[in-house]
Amino acid sequence: MESFLATQHGDWSVHGIPAFNDNYLWAIVHQPSGQTLLVDPGCADSVQGFLTATGYHLSGILVTHHHPDHTGGVAALLKASVQPELPVYGPDNPRIPTVTQTAAHEDTLNWVGLNVRTLAVPGHTLDHLAFVIDFRTTERPDAPCWLFCGDTLFSGGCGRLFEGTAQQMFDSLQLLNRLPAHTLVFCAHEYTMSNLNFALHEFPDDPDIQARHAEVKDMRGRGISTIPTRLKTERLGNVFLRANTVAEFARLRSAKDTF
Protein backbone atom coordinates (compact mmCIF):
# COMPACT_ATOMS: atom_id res chain seq x y z
CA MET A 1 0.00 0.00 0.00
CA GLU A 2 1.39 3.38 -0.95
CA SER A 3 1.59 6.38 1.36
CA PHE A 4 -1.53 8.50 1.56
CA LEU A 5 -2.50 12.06 2.43
CA ALA A 6 -4.38 11.75 5.72
CA THR A 7 -5.28 15.39 6.31
CA GLN A 8 -4.08 18.94 5.82
CA HIS A 9 -4.54 22.34 7.41
CA GLY A 10 -2.99 25.51 6.06
CA ASP A 11 0.70 24.93 5.42
CA TRP A 12 0.63 21.56 7.20
CA SER A 13 -0.23 18.08 6.04
CA VAL A 14 -0.10 14.60 7.54
CA HIS A 15 0.78 11.56 5.42
CA GLY A 16 0.42 7.90 6.36
CA ILE A 17 3.27 5.56 5.50
CA PRO A 18 2.29 1.87 5.82
CA ALA A 19 5.03 -0.43 7.13
CA PHE A 20 5.44 -4.07 8.15
CA ASN A 21 2.08 -5.89 8.34
CA ASP A 22 -0.14 -3.27 9.92
CA ASN A 23 1.93 -0.30 11.16
CA TYR A 24 1.37 3.30 10.17
CA LEU A 25 4.30 5.72 10.31
CA TRP A 26 3.17 9.34 10.20
CA ALA A 27 4.87 12.20 8.39
CA ILE A 28 3.96 15.77 9.36
CA VAL A 29 5.00 18.02 6.48
CA HIS A 30 5.50 21.77 6.32
CA GLN A 31 4.37 22.16 2.72
CA PRO A 32 6.17 25.40 1.79
CA SER A 33 9.56 24.02 2.78
CA GLY A 34 9.07 20.25 2.51
CA GLN A 35 10.49 19.81 6.01
CA THR A 36 9.15 16.60 7.52
CA LEU A 37 8.63 15.49 11.12
CA LEU A 38 8.27 11.72 11.41
CA VAL A 39 6.33 9.92 14.11
CA ASP A 40 7.59 6.46 15.16
CA PRO A 41 9.68 5.56 12.09
CA GLY A 42 10.09 1.87 12.77
CA CYS A 43 11.09 1.10 9.18
CA ALA A 44 13.76 3.25 7.51
CA ASP A 45 13.12 1.79 4.04
CA SER A 46 9.44 2.75 4.12
CA VAL A 47 10.34 6.29 5.15
CA GLN A 48 13.08 6.67 2.55
CA GLY A 49 10.70 5.49 -0.14
CA PHE A 50 8.19 8.15 0.92
CA LEU A 51 10.82 10.92 1.02
CA THR A 52 12.20 9.94 -2.39
CA ALA A 53 8.75 9.81 -3.97
CA THR A 54 7.64 13.17 -2.58
CA GLY A 55 10.86 15.17 -2.54
CA TYR A 56 10.30 16.06 1.13
CA HIS A 57 13.24 16.05 3.51
CA LEU A 58 13.52 14.80 7.06
CA SER A 59 14.14 17.43 9.72
CA GLY A 60 12.85 15.86 12.95
CA ILE A 61 11.53 12.71 14.61
CA LEU A 62 8.98 12.05 17.37
CA VAL A 63 9.09 8.74 19.28
CA THR A 64 6.16 7.61 21.42
CA HIS A 65 7.80 4.58 23.10
CA HIS A 66 10.68 2.15 22.92
CA HIS A 67 9.25 -0.83 21.00
CA PRO A 68 11.31 -1.73 17.90
CA ASP A 69 8.48 -1.30 15.39
CA HIS A 70 8.41 2.37 16.50
CA THR A 71 12.14 3.02 16.81
CA GLY A 72 13.84 0.50 14.51
CA GLY A 73 14.42 2.90 11.63
CA VAL A 74 15.69 5.88 13.60
CA ALA A 75 19.41 5.08 13.57
CA ALA A 76 19.49 4.43 9.81
CA LEU A 77 17.53 7.61 9.10
CA LEU A 78 19.92 9.66 11.22
CA LYS A 79 22.88 8.14 9.40
CA ALA A 80 21.37 8.95 6.01
CA SER A 81 20.24 12.45 6.94
CA VAL A 82 21.92 15.46 5.33
CA GLN A 83 20.82 17.66 8.22
CA PRO A 84 23.37 17.76 11.05
CA GLU A 85 22.11 17.13 14.57
CA LEU A 86 18.66 16.06 13.49
CA PRO A 87 16.41 16.38 16.57
CA VAL A 88 14.79 13.21 17.92
CA TYR A 89 12.19 13.89 20.61
CA GLY A 90 11.07 11.05 22.84
CA PRO A 91 10.96 9.50 26.30
CA ASP A 92 13.90 9.52 28.69
CA ASN A 93 14.62 5.83 28.31
CA PRO A 94 18.03 4.17 27.83
CA ARG A 95 16.41 1.73 25.41
CA ILE A 96 16.07 4.64 22.95
CA PRO A 97 19.67 5.93 22.72
CA THR A 98 18.87 7.84 19.51
CA VAL A 99 16.69 10.36 21.40
CA THR A 100 18.48 13.73 21.46
CA GLN A 101 15.84 15.78 23.30
CA THR A 102 13.82 14.06 26.01
CA ALA A 103 10.18 15.01 26.46
CA ALA A 104 7.93 14.66 29.50
CA HIS A 105 4.32 15.28 30.44
CA GLU A 106 3.00 18.70 29.37
CA ASP A 107 6.20 19.73 27.61
CA THR A 108 5.82 21.83 24.48
CA LEU A 109 8.18 21.25 21.58
CA ASN A 110 8.59 23.79 18.81
CA TRP A 111 9.41 22.48 15.35
CA VAL A 112 9.44 24.83 12.34
CA GLY A 113 7.05 27.12 14.21
CA LEU A 114 4.67 24.27 15.05
CA ASN A 115 3.88 23.70 18.73
CA VAL A 116 3.73 20.04 19.73
CA ARG A 117 2.42 19.25 23.21
CA THR A 118 3.55 16.08 24.98
CA LEU A 119 1.34 13.94 27.20
CA ALA A 120 2.57 11.05 29.35
CA VAL A 121 0.25 8.07 28.73
CA PRO A 122 1.69 5.00 30.50
CA GLY A 123 0.00 1.63 30.22
CA HIS A 124 1.19 -0.09 27.07
CA THR A 125 4.69 0.78 28.25
CA LEU A 126 5.80 2.89 31.20
CA ASP A 127 7.61 5.41 28.99
CA HIS A 128 4.77 5.96 26.50
CA LEU A 129 4.14 9.50 25.25
CA ALA A 130 1.46 11.02 23.03
CA PHE A 131 1.90 14.15 20.94
CA VAL A 132 -0.82 16.75 20.33
CA ILE A 133 -0.86 19.45 17.66
CA ASP A 134 -3.72 21.81 18.41
CA PHE A 135 -4.59 24.54 15.94
CA ARG A 136 -7.58 25.80 17.91
CA THR A 137 -7.76 29.44 18.97
CA THR A 138 -10.33 31.56 20.74
CA GLU A 139 -11.48 32.78 17.35
CA ARG A 140 -11.35 29.27 15.78
CA PRO A 141 -12.44 26.72 18.40
CA ASP A 142 -13.33 24.34 15.57
CA ALA A 143 -9.83 24.34 14.07
CA PRO A 144 -8.11 20.94 13.83
CA CYS A 145 -6.54 19.06 16.70
CA TRP A 146 -4.23 16.16 15.84
CA LEU A 147 -3.30 13.36 18.25
CA PHE A 148 -0.38 11.01 17.62
CA CYS A 149 -0.86 8.36 20.27
CA GLY A 150 1.30 5.40 19.25
CA ASP A 151 -0.06 2.21 20.83
CA THR A 152 -2.19 3.77 23.57
CA LEU A 153 -5.51 4.48 21.87
CA PHE A 154 -6.48 2.57 18.74
CA SER A 155 -9.52 2.83 16.53
CA GLY A 156 -11.94 0.58 18.41
CA GLY A 157 -9.34 -0.47 20.95
CA CYS A 158 -6.27 0.24 23.05
CA GLY A 159 -2.79 -1.17 23.52
CA ARG A 160 -1.93 -4.28 25.49
CA LEU A 161 -0.57 -3.83 29.00
CA PHE A 162 3.01 -4.94 28.50
CA GLU A 163 4.50 -2.88 31.33
CA GLY A 164 1.83 -0.69 32.90
CA THR A 165 -1.26 -1.43 34.96
CA ALA A 166 -4.94 -1.32 34.13
CA GLN A 167 -5.22 1.78 36.31
CA GLN A 168 -2.48 3.54 34.32
CA MET A 169 -4.02 2.71 30.95
CA PHE A 170 -7.50 3.66 32.12
CA ASP A 171 -6.16 7.02 33.33
CA SER A 172 -4.24 7.54 30.08
CA LEU A 173 -7.34 6.88 27.97
CA GLN A 174 -9.37 9.26 30.11
CA LEU A 175 -6.69 11.91 29.64
CA LEU A 176 -6.83 11.56 25.85
CA ASN A 177 -10.62 11.57 25.99
CA ARG A 178 -10.50 15.13 27.35
CA LEU A 179 -9.34 16.38 23.96
CA PRO A 180 -12.02 17.91 21.72
CA ALA A 181 -14.48 15.59 20.02
CA HIS A 182 -13.27 16.51 16.52
CA THR A 183 -9.67 15.49 17.33
CA LEU A 184 -8.13 13.32 14.62
CA VAL A 185 -6.51 10.23 16.14
CA PHE A 186 -3.36 9.02 14.36
CA CYS A 187 -2.59 5.69 16.00
CA ALA A 188 0.17 3.34 14.93
CA HIS A 189 -1.67 0.22 13.74
CA GLU A 190 -4.53 -0.86 11.51
CA TYR A 191 -6.27 -2.98 14.17
CA THR A 192 -9.76 -1.56 13.73
CA MET A 193 -11.53 -4.60 12.25
CA SER A 194 -10.17 -6.94 14.92
CA ASN A 195 -11.06 -4.48 17.66
CA LEU A 196 -14.63 -4.08 16.43
CA ASN A 197 -15.07 -7.82 16.03
CA PHE A 198 -14.31 -8.05 19.74
CA ALA A 199 -16.59 -5.13 20.59
CA LEU A 200 -19.48 -6.71 18.68
CA HIS A 201 -18.85 -10.01 20.48
CA GLU A 202 -19.06 -8.25 23.84
CA PHE A 203 -22.00 -5.97 22.97
CA PRO A 204 -23.88 -7.63 20.08
CA ASP A 205 -26.97 -5.45 20.44
CA ASP A 206 -25.23 -2.08 20.68
CA PRO A 207 -26.36 0.03 17.68
CA ASP A 208 -23.29 2.30 17.69
CA ILE A 209 -20.93 -0.66 17.60
CA GLN A 210 -23.04 -2.36 14.93
CA ALA A 211 -22.92 0.74 12.74
CA ARG A 212 -19.18 1.26 13.16
CA HIS A 213 -18.48 -2.43 12.53
CA ALA A 214 -20.42 -2.31 9.25
CA GLU A 215 -18.66 0.89 8.19
CA VAL A 216 -15.20 -0.50 8.89
CA LYS A 217 -15.96 -3.83 7.23
CA ASP A 218 -16.90 -1.93 4.09
CA MET A 219 -13.80 0.30 4.25
CA ARG A 220 -11.38 -2.57 4.74
CA GLY A 221 -13.10 -4.56 2.01
CA ARG A 222 -12.28 -1.71 -0.35
CA GLY A 223 -8.69 -1.42 0.92
CA ILE A 224 -9.30 1.94 2.64
CA SER A 225 -7.41 2.86 5.80
CA THR A 226 -9.56 3.40 8.89
CA ILE A 227 -6.96 5.74 10.35
CA PRO A 228 -7.12 8.56 11.26
CA THR A 229 -10.29 8.17 13.24
CA ARG A 230 -12.06 10.91 15.19
CA LEU A 231 -12.32 10.99 18.95
CA LYS A 232 -16.10 11.43 18.71
CA THR A 233 -16.24 8.19 16.73
CA GLU A 234 -14.23 6.39 19.39
CA ARG A 235 -16.51 7.68 22.14
CA LEU A 236 -19.36 5.81 20.47
CA GLY A 237 -17.74 2.56 19.38
CA ASN A 238 -14.56 2.01 21.42
CA VAL A 239 -15.48 -0.18 24.40
CA PHE A 240 -12.22 0.63 26.22
CA LEU A 241 -12.77 4.35 25.99
CA ARG A 242 -16.37 3.85 27.10
CA ALA A 243 -15.38 1.89 30.23
CA ASN A 244 -16.55 3.80 33.32
CA THR A 245 -14.37 2.09 35.92
CA VAL A 246 -10.93 0.52 36.12
CA ALA A 247 -12.51 -2.83 36.89
CA GLU A 248 -14.65 -2.67 33.77
CA PHE A 249 -11.66 -1.67 31.68
CA ALA A 250 -9.50 -4.45 33.15
CA ARG A 251 -12.16 -7.07 32.38
CA LEU A 252 -12.41 -5.94 28.76
CA ARG A 253 -8.64 -5.76 28.30
CA SER A 254 -8.20 -9.26 29.71
CA ALA A 255 -10.98 -10.60 27.48
CA LYS A 256 -9.48 -8.99 24.38
CA ASP A 257 -6.08 -10.51 25.14
CA THR A 258 -7.53 -13.98 24.62
CA PHE A 259 -10.18 -13.18 21.98
CSV table of C-alpha atoms in Angstrom, one decimal:
chain,number,residue,atom,x,y,z
A,1,MET,CA,0.0,0.0,0.0
A,2,GLU,CA,1.4,3.4,-1.0
A,3,SER,CA,1.6,6.4,1.4
A,4,PHE,CA,-1.5,8.5,1.6
A,5,LEU,CA,-2.5,12.1,2.4
A,6,ALA,CA,-4.4,11.7,5.7
A,7,THR,CA,-5.3,15.4,6.3
A,8,GLN,CA,-4.1,18.9,5.8
A,9,HIS,CA,-4.5,22.3,7.4
A,10,GLY,CA,-3.0,25.5,6.1
A,11,ASP,CA,0.7,24.9,5.4
A,12,TRP,CA,0.6,21.6,7.2
A,13,SER,CA,-0.2,18.1,6.0
A,14,VAL,CA,-0.1,14.6,7.5
A,15,HIS,CA,0.8,11.6,5.4
A,16,GLY,CA,0.4,7.9,6.4
A,17,ILE,CA,3.3,5.6,5.5
A,18,PRO,CA,2.3,1.9,5.8
A,19,ALA,CA,5.0,-0.4,7.1
A,20,PHE,CA,5.4,-4.1,8.2
A,21,ASN,CA,2.1,-5.9,8.3
A,22,ASP,CA,-0.1,-3.3,9.9
A,23,ASN,CA,1.9,-0.3,11.2
A,24,TYR,CA,1.4,3.3,10.2
A,25,LEU,CA,4.3,5.7,10.3
A,26,TRP,CA,3.2,9.3,10.2
A,27,ALA,CA,4.9,12.2,8.4
A,28,ILE,CA,4.0,15.8,9.4
A,29,VAL,CA,5.0,18.0,6.5
A,30,HIS,CA,5.5,21.8,6.3
A,31,GLN,CA,4.4,22.2,2.7
A,32,PRO,CA,6.2,25.4,1.8
A,33,SER,CA,9.6,24.0,2.8
A,34,GLY,CA,9.1,20.3,2.5
A,35,GLN,CA,10.5,19.8,6.0
A,36,THR,CA,9.2,16.6,7.5
A,37,LEU,CA,8.6,15.5,11.1
A,38,LEU,CA,8.3,11.7,11.4
A,39,VAL,CA,6.3,9.9,14.1
A,40,ASP,CA,7.6,6.5,15.2
A,41,PRO,CA,9.7,5.6,12.1
A,42,GLY,CA,10.1,1.9,12.8
A,43,CYS,CA,11.1,1.1,9.2
A,44,ALA,CA,13.8,3.2,7.5
A,45,ASP,CA,13.1,1.8,4.0
A,46,SER,CA,9.4,2.8,4.1
A,47,VAL,CA,10.3,6.3,5.1
A,48,GLN,CA,13.1,6.7,2.6
A,49,GLY,CA,10.7,5.5,-0.1
A,50,PHE,CA,8.2,8.1,0.9
A,51,LEU,CA,10.8,10.9,1.0
A,52,THR,CA,12.2,9.9,-2.4
A,53,ALA,CA,8.8,9.8,-4.0
A,54,THR,CA,7.6,13.2,-2.6
A,55,GLY,CA,10.9,15.2,-2.5
A,56,TYR,CA,10.3,16.1,1.1
A,57,HIS,CA,13.2,16.0,3.5
A,58,LEU,CA,13.5,14.8,7.1
A,59,SER,CA,14.1,17.4,9.7
A,60,GLY,CA,12.8,15.9,12.9
A,61,ILE,CA,11.5,12.7,14.6
A,62,LEU,CA,9.0,12.1,17.4
A,63,VAL,CA,9.1,8.7,19.3
A,64,THR,CA,6.2,7.6,21.4
A,65,HIS,CA,7.8,4.6,23.1
A,66,HIS,CA,10.7,2.1,22.9
A,67,HIS,CA,9.2,-0.8,21.0
A,68,PRO,CA,11.3,-1.7,17.9
A,69,ASP,CA,8.5,-1.3,15.4
A,70,HIS,CA,8.4,2.4,16.5
A,71,THR,CA,12.1,3.0,16.8
A,72,GLY,CA,13.8,0.5,14.5
A,73,GLY,CA,14.4,2.9,11.6
A,74,VAL,CA,15.7,5.9,13.6
A,75,ALA,CA,19.4,5.1,13.6
A,76,ALA,CA,19.5,4.4,9.8
A,77,LEU,CA,17.5,7.6,9.1
A,78,LEU,CA,19.9,9.7,11.2
A,79,LYS,CA,22.9,8.1,9.4
A,80,ALA,CA,21.4,8.9,6.0
A,81,SER,CA,20.2,12.4,6.9
A,82,VAL,CA,21.9,15.5,5.3
A,83,GLN,CA,20.8,17.7,8.2
A,84,PRO,CA,23.4,17.8,11.1
A,85,GLU,CA,22.1,17.1,14.6
A,86,LEU,CA,18.7,16.1,13.5
A,87,PRO,CA,16.4,16.4,16.6
A,88,VAL,CA,14.8,13.2,17.9
A,89,TYR,CA,12.2,13.9,20.6
A,90,GLY,CA,11.1,11.1,22.8
A,91,PRO,CA,11.0,9.5,26.3
A,92,ASP,CA,13.9,9.5,28.7
A,93,ASN,CA,14.6,5.8,28.3
A,94,PRO,CA,18.0,4.2,27.8
A,95,ARG,CA,16.4,1.7,25.4
A,96,ILE,CA,16.1,4.6,23.0
A,97,PRO,CA,19.7,5.9,22.7
A,98,THR,CA,18.9,7.8,19.5
A,99,VAL,CA,16.7,10.4,21.4
A,100,THR,CA,18.5,13.7,21.5
A,101,GLN,CA,15.8,15.8,23.3
A,102,THR,CA,13.8,14.1,26.0
A,103,ALA,CA,10.2,15.0,26.5
A,104,ALA,CA,7.9,14.7,29.5
A,105,HIS,CA,4.3,15.3,30.4
A,106,GLU,CA,3.0,18.7,29.4
A,107,ASP,CA,6.2,19.7,27.6
A,108,THR,CA,5.8,21.8,24.5
A,109,LEU,CA,8.2,21.2,21.6
A,110,ASN,CA,8.6,23.8,18.8
A,111,TRP,CA,9.4,22.5,15.3
A,112,VAL,CA,9.4,24.8,12.3
A,113,GLY,CA,7.0,27.1,14.2
A,114,LEU,CA,4.7,24.3,15.0
A,115,ASN,CA,3.9,23.7,18.7
A,116,VAL,CA,3.7,20.0,19.7
A,117,ARG,CA,2.4,19.3,23.2
A,118,THR,CA,3.6,16.1,25.0
A,119,LEU,CA,1.3,13.9,27.2
A,120,ALA,CA,2.6,11.1,29.4
A,121,VAL,CA,0.3,8.1,28.7
A,122,PRO,CA,1.7,5.0,30.5
A,123,GLY,CA,0.0,1.6,30.2
A,124,HIS,CA,1.2,-0.1,27.1
A,125,THR,CA,4.7,0.8,28.3
A,126,LEU,CA,5.8,2.9,31.2
A,127,ASP,CA,7.6,5.4,29.0
A,128,HIS,CA,4.8,6.0,26.5
A,129,LEU,CA,4.1,9.5,25.2
A,130,ALA,CA,1.5,11.0,23.0
A,131,PHE,CA,1.9,14.2,20.9
A,132,VAL,CA,-0.8,16.7,20.3
A,133,ILE,CA,-0.9,19.4,17.7
A,134,ASP,CA,-3.7,21.8,18.4
A,135,PHE,CA,-4.6,24.5,15.9
A,136,ARG,CA,-7.6,25.8,17.9
A,137,THR,CA,-7.8,29.4,19.0
A,138,THR,CA,-10.3,31.6,20.7
A,139,GLU,CA,-11.5,32.8,17.3
A,140,ARG,CA,-11.3,29.3,15.8
A,141,PRO,CA,-12.4,26.7,18.4
A,142,ASP,CA,-13.3,24.3,15.6
A,143,ALA,CA,-9.8,24.3,14.1
A,144,PRO,CA,-8.1,20.9,13.8
A,145,CYS,CA,-6.5,19.1,16.7
A,146,TRP,CA,-4.2,16.2,15.8
A,147,LEU,CA,-3.3,13.4,18.3
A,148,PHE,CA,-0.4,11.0,17.6
A,149,CYS,CA,-0.9,8.4,20.3
A,150,GLY,CA,1.3,5.4,19.2
A,151,ASP,CA,-0.1,2.2,20.8
A,152,THR,CA,-2.2,3.8,23.6
A,153,LEU,CA,-5.5,4.5,21.9
A,154,PHE,CA,-6.5,2.6,18.7
A,155,SER,CA,-9.5,2.8,16.5
A,156,GLY,CA,-11.9,0.6,18.4
A,157,GLY,CA,-9.3,-0.5,21.0
A,158,CYS,CA,-6.3,0.2,23.1
A,159,GLY,CA,-2.8,-1.2,23.5
A,160,ARG,CA,-1.9,-4.3,25.5
A,161,LEU,CA,-0.6,-3.8,29.0
A,162,PHE,CA,3.0,-4.9,28.5
A,163,GLU,CA,4.5,-2.9,31.3
A,164,GLY,CA,1.8,-0.7,32.9
A,165,THR,CA,-1.3,-1.4,35.0
A,166,ALA,CA,-4.9,-1.3,34.1
A,167,GLN,CA,-5.2,1.8,36.3
A,168,GLN,CA,-2.5,3.5,34.3
A,169,MET,CA,-4.0,2.7,30.9
A,170,PHE,CA,-7.5,3.7,32.1
A,171,ASP,CA,-6.2,7.0,33.3
A,172,SER,CA,-4.2,7.5,30.1
A,173,LEU,CA,-7.3,6.9,28.0
A,174,GLN,CA,-9.4,9.3,30.1
A,175,LEU,CA,-6.7,11.9,29.6
A,176,LEU,CA,-6.8,11.6,25.9
A,177,ASN,CA,-10.6,11.6,26.0
A,178,ARG,CA,-10.5,15.1,27.3
A,179,LEU,CA,-9.3,16.4,24.0
A,180,PRO,CA,-12.0,17.9,21.7
A,181,ALA,CA,-14.5,15.6,20.0
A,182,HIS,CA,-13.3,16.5,16.5
A,183,THR,CA,-9.7,15.5,17.3
A,184,LEU,CA,-8.1,13.3,14.6
A,185,VAL,CA,-6.5,10.2,16.1
A,186,PHE,CA,-3.4,9.0,14.4
A,187,CYS,CA,-2.6,5.7,16.0
A,188,ALA,CA,0.2,3.3,14.9
A,189,HIS,CA,-1.7,0.2,13.7
A,190,GLU,CA,-4.5,-0.9,11.5
A,191,TYR,CA,-6.3,-3.0,14.2
A,192,THR,CA,-9.8,-1.6,13.7
A,193,MET,CA,-11.5,-4.6,12.3
A,194,SER,CA,-10.2,-6.9,14.9
A,195,ASN,CA,-11.1,-4.5,17.7
A,196,LEU,CA,-14.6,-4.1,16.4
A,197,ASN,CA,-15.1,-7.8,16.0
A,198,PHE,CA,-14.3,-8.1,19.7
A,199,ALA,CA,-16.6,-5.1,20.6
A,200,LEU,CA,-19.5,-6.7,18.7
A,201,HIS,CA,-18.9,-10.0,20.5
A,202,GLU,CA,-19.1,-8.2,23.8
A,203,PHE,CA,-22.0,-6.0,23.0
A,204,PRO,CA,-23.9,-7.6,20.1
A,205,ASP,CA,-27.0,-5.4,20.4
A,206,ASP,CA,-25.2,-2.1,20.7
A,207,PRO,CA,-26.4,0.0,17.7
A,208,ASP,CA,-23.3,2.3,17.7
A,209,ILE,CA,-20.9,-0.7,17.6
A,210,GLN,CA,-23.0,-2.4,14.9
A,211,ALA,CA,-22.9,0.7,12.7
A,212,ARG,CA,-19.2,1.3,13.2
A,213,HIS,CA,-18.5,-2.4,12.5
A,214,ALA,CA,-20.4,-2.3,9.3
A,215,GLU,CA,-18.7,0.9,8.2
A,216,VAL,CA,-15.2,-0.5,8.9
A,217,LYS,CA,-16.0,-3.8,7.2
A,218,ASP,CA,-16.9,-1.9,4.1
A,219,MET,CA,-13.8,0.3,4.2
A,220,ARG,CA,-11.4,-2.6,4.7
A,221,GLY,CA,-13.1,-4.6,2.0
A,222,ARG,CA,-12.3,-1.7,-0.4
A,223,GLY,CA,-8.7,-1.4,0.9
A,224,ILE,CA,-9.3,1.9,2.6
A,225,SER,CA,-7.4,2.9,5.8
A,226,THR,CA,-9.6,3.4,8.9
A,227,ILE,CA,-7.0,5.7,10.4
A,228,PRO,CA,-7.1,8.6,11.3
A,229,THR,CA,-10.3,8.2,13.2
A,230,ARG,CA,-12.1,10.9,15.2
A,231,LEU,CA,-12.3,11.0,19.0
A,232,LYS,CA,-16.1,11.4,18.7
A,233,THR,CA,-16.2,8.2,16.7
A,234,GLU,CA,-14.2,6.4,19.4
A,235,ARG,CA,-16.5,7.7,22.1
A,236,LEU,CA,-19.4,5.8,20.5
A,237,GLY,CA,-17.7,2.6,19.4
A,238,ASN,CA,-14.6,2.0,21.4
A,239,VAL,CA,-15.5,-0.2,24.4
A,240,PHE,CA,-12.2,0.6,26.2
A,241,LEU,CA,-12.8,4.4,26.0
A,242,ARG,CA,-16.4,3.8,27.1
A,243,ALA,CA,-15.4,1.9,30.2
A,244,ASN,CA,-16.5,3.8,33.3
A,245,THR,CA,-14.4,2.1,35.9
A,246,VAL,CA,-10.9,0.5,36.1
A,247,ALA,CA,-12.5,-2.8,36.9
A,248,GLU,CA,-14.7,-2.7,33.8
A,249,PHE,CA,-11.7,-1.7,31.7
A,250,ALA,CA,-9.5,-4.5,33.2
A,251,ARG,CA,-12.2,-7.1,32.4
A,252,LEU,CA,-12.4,-5.9,28.8
A,253,ARG,CA,-8.6,-5.8,28.3
A,254,SER,CA,-8.2,-9.3,29.7
A,255,ALA,CA,-11.0,-10.6,27.5
A,256,LYS,CA,-9.5,-9.0,24.4
A,257,ASP,CA,-6.1,-10.5,25.1
A,258,THR,CA,-7.5,-14.0,24.6
A,259,PHE,CA,-10.2,-13.2,22.0
